[in-house]
Coordinates of C-alpha atoms in Angstrom, one line a residue:
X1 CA 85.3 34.4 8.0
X2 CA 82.3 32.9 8.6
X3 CA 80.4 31.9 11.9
X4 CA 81.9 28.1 12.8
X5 CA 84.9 28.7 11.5
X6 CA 88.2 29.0 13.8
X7 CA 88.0 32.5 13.3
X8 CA 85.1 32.7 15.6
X9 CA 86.7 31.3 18.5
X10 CA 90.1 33.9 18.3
X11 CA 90.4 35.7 21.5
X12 CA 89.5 39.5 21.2
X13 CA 92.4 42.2 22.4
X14 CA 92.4 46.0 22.7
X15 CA 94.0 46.0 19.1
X16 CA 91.1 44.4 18.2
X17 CA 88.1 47.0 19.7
X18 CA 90.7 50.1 18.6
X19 CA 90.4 48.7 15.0
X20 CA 86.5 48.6 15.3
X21 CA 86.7 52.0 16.6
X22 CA 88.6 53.2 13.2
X23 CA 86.1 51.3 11.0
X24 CA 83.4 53.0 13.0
X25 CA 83.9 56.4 12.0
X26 CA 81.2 57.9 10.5
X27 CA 79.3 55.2 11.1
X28 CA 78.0 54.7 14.6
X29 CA 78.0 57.9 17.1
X30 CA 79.9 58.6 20.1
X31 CA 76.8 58.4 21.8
X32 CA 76.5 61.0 25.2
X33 CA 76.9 61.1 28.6
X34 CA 74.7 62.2 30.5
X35 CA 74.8 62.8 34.5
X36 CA 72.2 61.4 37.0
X37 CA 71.9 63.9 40.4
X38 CA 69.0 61.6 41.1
X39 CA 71.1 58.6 41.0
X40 CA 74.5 59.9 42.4
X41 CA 72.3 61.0 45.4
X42 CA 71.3 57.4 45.7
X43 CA 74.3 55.9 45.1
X44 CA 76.6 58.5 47.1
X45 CA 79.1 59.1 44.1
X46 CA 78.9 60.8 40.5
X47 CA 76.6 58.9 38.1
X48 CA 76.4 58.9 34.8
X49 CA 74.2 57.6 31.8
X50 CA 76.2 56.1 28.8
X51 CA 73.1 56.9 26.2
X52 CA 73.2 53.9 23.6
X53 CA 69.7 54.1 23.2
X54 CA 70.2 57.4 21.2
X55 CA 72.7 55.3 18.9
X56 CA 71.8 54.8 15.4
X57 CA 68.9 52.1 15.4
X58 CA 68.1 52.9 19.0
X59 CA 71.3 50.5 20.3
X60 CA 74.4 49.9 20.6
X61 CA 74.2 46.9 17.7
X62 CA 75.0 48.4 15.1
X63 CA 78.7 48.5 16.0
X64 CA 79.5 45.3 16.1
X65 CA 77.1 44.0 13.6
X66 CA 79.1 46.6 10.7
X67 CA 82.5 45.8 12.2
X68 CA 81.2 41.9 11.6
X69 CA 79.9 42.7 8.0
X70 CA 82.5 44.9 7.2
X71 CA 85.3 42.3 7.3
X72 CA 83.6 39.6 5.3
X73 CA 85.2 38.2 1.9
X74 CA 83.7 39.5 -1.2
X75 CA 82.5 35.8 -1.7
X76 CA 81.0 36.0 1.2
X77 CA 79.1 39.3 1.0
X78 CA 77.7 38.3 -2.6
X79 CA 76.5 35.2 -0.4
X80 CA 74.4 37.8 1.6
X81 CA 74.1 37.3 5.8
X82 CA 71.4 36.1 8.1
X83 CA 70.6 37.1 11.6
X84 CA 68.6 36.2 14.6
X85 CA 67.5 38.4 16.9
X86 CA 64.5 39.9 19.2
X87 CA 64.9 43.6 17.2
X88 CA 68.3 45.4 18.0
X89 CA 70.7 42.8 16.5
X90 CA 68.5 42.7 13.6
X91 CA 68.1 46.3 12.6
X92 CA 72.0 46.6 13.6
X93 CA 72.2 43.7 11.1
X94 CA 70.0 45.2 8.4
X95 CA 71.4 49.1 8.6
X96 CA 75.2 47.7 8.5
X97 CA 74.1 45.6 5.4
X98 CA 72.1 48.5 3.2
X99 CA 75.2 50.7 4.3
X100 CA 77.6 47.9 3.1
X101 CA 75.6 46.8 -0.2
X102 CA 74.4 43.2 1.6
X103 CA 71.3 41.4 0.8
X104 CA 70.3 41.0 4.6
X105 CA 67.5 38.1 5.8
X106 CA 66.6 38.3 9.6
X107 CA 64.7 35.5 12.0
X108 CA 63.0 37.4 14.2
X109 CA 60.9 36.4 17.4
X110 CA 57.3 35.6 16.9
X111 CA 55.5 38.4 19.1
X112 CA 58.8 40.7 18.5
X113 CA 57.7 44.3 18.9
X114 CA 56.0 45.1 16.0
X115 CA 58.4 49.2 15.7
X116 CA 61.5 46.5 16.1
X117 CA 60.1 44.7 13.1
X118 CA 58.5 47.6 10.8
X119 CA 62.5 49.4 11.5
X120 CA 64.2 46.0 10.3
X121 CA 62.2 46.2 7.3
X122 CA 62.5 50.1 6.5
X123 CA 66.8 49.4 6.6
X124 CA 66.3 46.9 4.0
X125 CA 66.3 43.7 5.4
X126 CA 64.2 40.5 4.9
X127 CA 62.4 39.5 8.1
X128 CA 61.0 35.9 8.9
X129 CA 59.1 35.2 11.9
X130 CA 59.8 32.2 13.5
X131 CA 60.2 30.4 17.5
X132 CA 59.1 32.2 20.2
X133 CA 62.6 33.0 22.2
X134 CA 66.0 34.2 20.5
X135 CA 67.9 30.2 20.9
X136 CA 64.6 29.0 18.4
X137 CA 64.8 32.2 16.4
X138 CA 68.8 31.5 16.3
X139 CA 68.6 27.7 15.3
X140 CA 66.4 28.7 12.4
X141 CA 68.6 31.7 11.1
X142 CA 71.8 29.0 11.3
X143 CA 69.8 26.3 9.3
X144 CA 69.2 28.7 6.7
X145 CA 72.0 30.0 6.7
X146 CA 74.1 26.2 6.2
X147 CA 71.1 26.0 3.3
X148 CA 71.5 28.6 1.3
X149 CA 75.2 29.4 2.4
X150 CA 74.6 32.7 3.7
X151 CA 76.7 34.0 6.4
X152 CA 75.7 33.7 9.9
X153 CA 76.0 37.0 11.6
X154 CA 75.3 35.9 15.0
X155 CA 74.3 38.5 17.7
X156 CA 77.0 38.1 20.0
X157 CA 78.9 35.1 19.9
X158 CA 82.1 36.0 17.2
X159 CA 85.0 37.7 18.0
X160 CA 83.9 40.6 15.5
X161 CA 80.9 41.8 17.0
X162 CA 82.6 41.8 20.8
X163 CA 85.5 43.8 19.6
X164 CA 82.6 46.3 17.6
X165 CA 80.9 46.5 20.9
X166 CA 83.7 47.4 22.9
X167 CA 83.9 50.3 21.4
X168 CA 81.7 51.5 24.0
X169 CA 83.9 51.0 26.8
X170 CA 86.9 52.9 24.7
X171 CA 84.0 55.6 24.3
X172 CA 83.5 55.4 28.1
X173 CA 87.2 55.6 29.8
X174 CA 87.3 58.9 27.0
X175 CA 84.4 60.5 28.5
X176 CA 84.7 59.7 31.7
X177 CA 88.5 58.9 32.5
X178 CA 87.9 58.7 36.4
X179 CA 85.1 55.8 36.2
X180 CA 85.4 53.3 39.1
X181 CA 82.6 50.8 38.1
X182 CA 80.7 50.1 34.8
X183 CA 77.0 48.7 34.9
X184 CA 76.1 46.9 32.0
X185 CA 72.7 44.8 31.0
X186 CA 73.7 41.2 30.2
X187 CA 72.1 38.8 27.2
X188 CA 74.5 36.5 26.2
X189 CA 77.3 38.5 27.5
X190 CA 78.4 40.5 24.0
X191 CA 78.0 44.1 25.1
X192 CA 80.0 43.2 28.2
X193 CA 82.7 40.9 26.6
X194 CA 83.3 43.7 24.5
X195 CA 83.7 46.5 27.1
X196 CA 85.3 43.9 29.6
X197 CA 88.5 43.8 26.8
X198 CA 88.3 47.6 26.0
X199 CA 88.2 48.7 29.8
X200 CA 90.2 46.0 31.6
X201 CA 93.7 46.4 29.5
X202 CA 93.7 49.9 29.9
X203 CA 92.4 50.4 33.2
X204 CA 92.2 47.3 34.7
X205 CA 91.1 48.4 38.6
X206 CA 87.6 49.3 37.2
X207 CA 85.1 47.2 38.4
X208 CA 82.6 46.0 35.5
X209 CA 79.2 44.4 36.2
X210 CA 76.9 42.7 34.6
X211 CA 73.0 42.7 35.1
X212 CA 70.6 40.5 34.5
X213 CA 67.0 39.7 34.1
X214 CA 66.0 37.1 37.2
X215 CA 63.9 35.3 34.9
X216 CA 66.2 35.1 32.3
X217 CA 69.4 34.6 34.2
X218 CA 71.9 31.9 32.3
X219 CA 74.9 33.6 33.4
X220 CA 74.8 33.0 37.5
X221 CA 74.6 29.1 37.2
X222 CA 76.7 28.8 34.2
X223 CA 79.7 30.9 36.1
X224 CA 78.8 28.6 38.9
X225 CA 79.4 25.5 36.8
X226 CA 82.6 26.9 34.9
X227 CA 80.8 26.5 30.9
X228 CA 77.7 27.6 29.6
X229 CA 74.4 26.7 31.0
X230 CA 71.5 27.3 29.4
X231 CA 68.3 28.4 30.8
X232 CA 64.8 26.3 29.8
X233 CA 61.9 29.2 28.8
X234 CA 63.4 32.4 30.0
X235 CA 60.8 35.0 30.9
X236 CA 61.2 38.3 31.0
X237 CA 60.0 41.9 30.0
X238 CA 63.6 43.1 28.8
X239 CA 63.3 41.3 25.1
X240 CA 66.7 42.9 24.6
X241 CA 68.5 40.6 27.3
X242 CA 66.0 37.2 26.8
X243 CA 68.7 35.2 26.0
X244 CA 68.8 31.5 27.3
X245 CA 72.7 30.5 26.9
X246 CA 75.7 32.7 27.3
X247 CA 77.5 32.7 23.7
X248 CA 81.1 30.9 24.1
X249 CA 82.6 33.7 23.1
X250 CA 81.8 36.1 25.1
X251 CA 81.5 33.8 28.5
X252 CA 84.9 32.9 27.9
X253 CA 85.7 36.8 28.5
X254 CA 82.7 37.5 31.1
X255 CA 84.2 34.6 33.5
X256 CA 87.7 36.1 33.2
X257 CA 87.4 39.9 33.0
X258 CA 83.6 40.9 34.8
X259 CA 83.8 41.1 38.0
X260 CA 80.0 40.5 39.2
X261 CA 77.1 39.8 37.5
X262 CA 74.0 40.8 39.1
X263 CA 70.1 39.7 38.8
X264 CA 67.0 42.2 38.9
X265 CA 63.6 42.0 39.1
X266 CA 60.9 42.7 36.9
X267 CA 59.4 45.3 39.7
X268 CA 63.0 46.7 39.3
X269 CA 63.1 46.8 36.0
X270 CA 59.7 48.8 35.4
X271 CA 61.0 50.9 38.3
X272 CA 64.4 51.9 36.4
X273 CA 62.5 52.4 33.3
X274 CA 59.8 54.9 34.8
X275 CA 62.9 57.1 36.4
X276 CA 65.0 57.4 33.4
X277 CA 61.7 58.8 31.5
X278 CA 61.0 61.0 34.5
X279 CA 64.6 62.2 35.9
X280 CA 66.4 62.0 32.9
X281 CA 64.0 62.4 29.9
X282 CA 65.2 59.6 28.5
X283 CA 63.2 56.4 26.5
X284 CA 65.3 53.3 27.3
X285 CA 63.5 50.0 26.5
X286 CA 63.6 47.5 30.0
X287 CA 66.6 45.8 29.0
X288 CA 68.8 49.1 28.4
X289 CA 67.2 50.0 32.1
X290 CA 68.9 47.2 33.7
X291 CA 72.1 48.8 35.0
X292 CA 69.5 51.3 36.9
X293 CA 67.7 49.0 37.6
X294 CA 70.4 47.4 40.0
X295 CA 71.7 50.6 41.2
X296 CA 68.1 51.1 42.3
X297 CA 68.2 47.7 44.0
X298 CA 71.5 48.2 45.9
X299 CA 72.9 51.2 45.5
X300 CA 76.0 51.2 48.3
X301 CA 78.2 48.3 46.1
X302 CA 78.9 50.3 43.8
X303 CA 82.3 52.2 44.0
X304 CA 82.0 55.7 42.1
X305 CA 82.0 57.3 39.6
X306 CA 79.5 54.9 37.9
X307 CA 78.8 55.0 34.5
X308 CA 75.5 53.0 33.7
X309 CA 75.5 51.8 30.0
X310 CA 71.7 52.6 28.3
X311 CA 72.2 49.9 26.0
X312 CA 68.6 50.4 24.0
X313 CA 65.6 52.6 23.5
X314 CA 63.6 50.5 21.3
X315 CA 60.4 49.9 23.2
X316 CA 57.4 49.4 21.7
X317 CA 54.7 51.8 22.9
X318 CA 52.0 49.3 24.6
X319 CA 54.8 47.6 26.3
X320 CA 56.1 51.1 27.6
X321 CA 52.7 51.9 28.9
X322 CA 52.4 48.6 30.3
X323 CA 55.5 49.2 32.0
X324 CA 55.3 52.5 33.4
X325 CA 51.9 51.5 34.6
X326 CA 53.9 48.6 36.2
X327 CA 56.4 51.1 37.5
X328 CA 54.2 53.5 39.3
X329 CA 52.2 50.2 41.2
X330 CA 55.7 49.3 42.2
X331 CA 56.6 52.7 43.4
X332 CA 52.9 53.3 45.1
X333 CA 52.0 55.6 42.6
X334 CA 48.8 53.7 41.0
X335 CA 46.4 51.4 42.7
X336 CA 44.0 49.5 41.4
X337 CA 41.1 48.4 44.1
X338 CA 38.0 46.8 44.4
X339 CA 34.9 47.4 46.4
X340 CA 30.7 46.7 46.9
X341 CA 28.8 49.6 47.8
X342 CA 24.3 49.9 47.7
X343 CA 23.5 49.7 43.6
X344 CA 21.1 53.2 44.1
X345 CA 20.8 56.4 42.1
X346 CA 24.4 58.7 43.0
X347 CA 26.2 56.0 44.8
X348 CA 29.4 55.8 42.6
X349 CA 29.2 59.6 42.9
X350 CA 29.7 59.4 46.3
X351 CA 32.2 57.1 46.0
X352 CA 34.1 59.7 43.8
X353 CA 33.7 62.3 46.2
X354 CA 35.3 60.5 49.1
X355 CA 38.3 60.0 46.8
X356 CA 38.5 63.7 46.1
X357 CA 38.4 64.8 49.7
X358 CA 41.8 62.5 49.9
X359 CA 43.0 63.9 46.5
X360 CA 43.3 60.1 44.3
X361 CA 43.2 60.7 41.1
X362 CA 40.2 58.0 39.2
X363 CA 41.9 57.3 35.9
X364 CA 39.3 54.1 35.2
X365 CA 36.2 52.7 36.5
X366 CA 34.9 49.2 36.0
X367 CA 31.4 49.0 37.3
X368 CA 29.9 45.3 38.1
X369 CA 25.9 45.0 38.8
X370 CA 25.3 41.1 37.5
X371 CA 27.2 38.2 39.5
X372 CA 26.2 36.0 41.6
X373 CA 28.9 36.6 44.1
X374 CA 26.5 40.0 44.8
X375 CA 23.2 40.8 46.9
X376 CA 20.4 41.9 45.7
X377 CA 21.1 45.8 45.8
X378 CA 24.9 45.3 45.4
X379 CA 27.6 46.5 42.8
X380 CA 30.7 45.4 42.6
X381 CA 33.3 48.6 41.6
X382 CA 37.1 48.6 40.4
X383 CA 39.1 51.0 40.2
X384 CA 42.4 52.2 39.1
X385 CA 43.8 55.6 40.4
X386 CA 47.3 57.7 40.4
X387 CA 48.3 58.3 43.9
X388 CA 51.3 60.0 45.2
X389 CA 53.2 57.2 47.1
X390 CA 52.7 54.2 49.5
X391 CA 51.5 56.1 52.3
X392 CA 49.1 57.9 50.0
X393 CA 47.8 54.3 49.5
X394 CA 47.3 53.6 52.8
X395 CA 45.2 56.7 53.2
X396 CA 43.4 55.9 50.3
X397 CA 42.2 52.8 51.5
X398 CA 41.9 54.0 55.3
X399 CA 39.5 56.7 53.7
X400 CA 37.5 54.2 52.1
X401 CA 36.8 52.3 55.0
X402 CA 35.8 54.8 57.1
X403 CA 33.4 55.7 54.6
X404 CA 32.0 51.9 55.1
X405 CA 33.1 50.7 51.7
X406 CA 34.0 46.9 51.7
X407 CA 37.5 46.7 50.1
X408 CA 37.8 43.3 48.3
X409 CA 41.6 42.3 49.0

């Protein structure tokens, strides 16, 4: 049936994500799981990484987007779908309809990673840019969809796609039958909805928690309040998780099934995405990082084994180097500084050399001669270099000003 309908507001059971699971077959992947000794270190019990983001379309939305498609009237697939979404609900959306035989049109974000867009395109689908968050992106997918009577395949709000995503918590009590807490990245609460069902009606002493973006937290207040609160401009780097309002739907089953739901930082989130690159070889876009990202944060609350759900790896490349750049300053691995020193013949050559004595790598140099914050004979330098750690930092600067460089806080 289509979104609106009372079918949309059914309550999801176990039948319900064991069904998706059959119609998954062959379809989605059992995706792996891999174990963290950095992170079980940290968090004093077996960790381990639940790798959505090798899923097919780089996320765990293309389960519940098919098992959503899949179950339409034959009316309603000759009708075609419509979607809304920052880029993993729509190439879920637009795989699942080329694999189904469904004309598929998707409202994306304006300023939606352009490899999000380009792989929506190559599975078929129909992309129009429009809004700049998901909620605006969403209002213009349902008006076209009540003007052209398409069906509304909405990203997480329908008891379909919760019960296709759950499948990832039926995946995780198989591979790791022992788990005593689940991490999952929150948006409007599908992903966990789904698990929350899978998870809690067989083994209902797990502990599942949410995480979510601080800026783009809607969940915290609207548990507070008891119904769905939405969030004005929500701001942050995870795209993925962006979400302003917690679908009804899924809230319904977040507020009676998760037992926390947690908030990180964007420092946090860079943080988690840098480690899983460097300790697990993994690319996992900043919203799939978010379960690391709070085991990073507080990583005694957490009763073991932990299975941390990768929910996505679709990241587009400047906003992964803008990341990991952002990672490494939180971490004290890069730091960018600015400083005068005499404008004469081999004085930035000195400058490099007292950096080389304390062993800073110089990965840019922005050299300022004309402004008229400067004397005469003065340049103005900035510059951006790898260190090895906070109290490399410190050195750094010490260094500097025993070499009677001005440092420009």
């Amino acid at each position: 049936m289509s979104y609106g309908t009372a079918d949309s507001l059914r309550p999801v059971t176990l039948d319900d994500v064991r069904g998706a699971q059959k119609m998954l077959t062959g379809v989605a992947r059992a995706t792996a799981m891999e174990g963290s000794r950095h992170l079980s270190q940290l968090v004093g019990s077996p960790v381990h990484l639940k790798c959505e983001n090798l899923q097919r379309t780089g996320s765990f939305k293309l389960r519940g987007a098919y098992v959503r498609i899949a179950g339409l009237l034959p009316e309603e697939r000759a009708a075609g779908v419509v979607a809304a979404s920052a880029g993993n609900h729509a190439q879920g959306v637009a795989l699942a309809s080329s694999l189904l035989g469904v004309h598929a049109t998707v409202f994306m974000p304006n300023g939606a990673p352009l490899p999000k867009i380009s792989a929506t395109r190559e599975y078929g689908a129909e992309v129009r840019l429009h809004g700049q968050v998901v909620d605006e992106t969403l209002a213009a997918a349902e008006e076209y969809a009540a003007e052209t009577g398409a069906v509304f395949i909405h990203p997480f709000d329908h008891p379909d796609i919760i019960a296709g995503q759950g499948t990832v918590g039926l995946e995780i009590l198989d591979q790791c039958p022992e788990v005593g807490t689940i991490v999952v990245g929150v948006g409007g609460g599908g992903l966990a909805a789904g698990i929350a069902v899978a998870v809690k009606a067989i083994r209902p002493d797990v502990r599942i928690v949410g995480v979510q973006a601080a800026g783009a937290a809607a969940y915290p207040p609207s548990l507070a309040a008891g119904h769905p609160v939405t969030v004005r401009h929500p701001a942050t780097m995870a795209d993925g998780i962006r979400v302003g309002r917690p679908g009804d739907v899924p809230f319904a089953i977040v507020r009676d099934l998760v037992d926390e739901v947690r908030t990180v930082g964007e420092d946090q989130l860079s943080a988690a995405l840098l480690l899983c690159l460097e300790r697990a070889k993994l690319v996992v876009e900043p919203a799939g990082a978010s379960p690391v990202a709070a085991l990073l944060a507080e990583p005694g609350v957490f009763p073991g084994p932990v299975v941390a759900v990768l929910s996505g790896g679709n990241v587009d490349p400047v906003l992964m180097q803008r990341v990991l750049r952002h990672g490494m300053a939180a971490q004290g691995r890069y730091l960018a500084v600015r400083l005068r020193l005499t404008d004469r013949p081999g004085a930035l050559a000195t400058l490099l050399g007292v950096l080389s004595v304390v062993d800073a790598n110089v990965l840019d140099v922005s050299h300022v001669r004309t402004d008229p914050r400067l004397g005469l004979a003065e340049a103005e330098v900035e510059l951006h270099l790898e260190t090895k750690g906070p109290a490399h930092c410190v050195e750094v600067g010490h260094a500097l000003r025993e070499a009677g460089y001005t440092v420009i806080d």
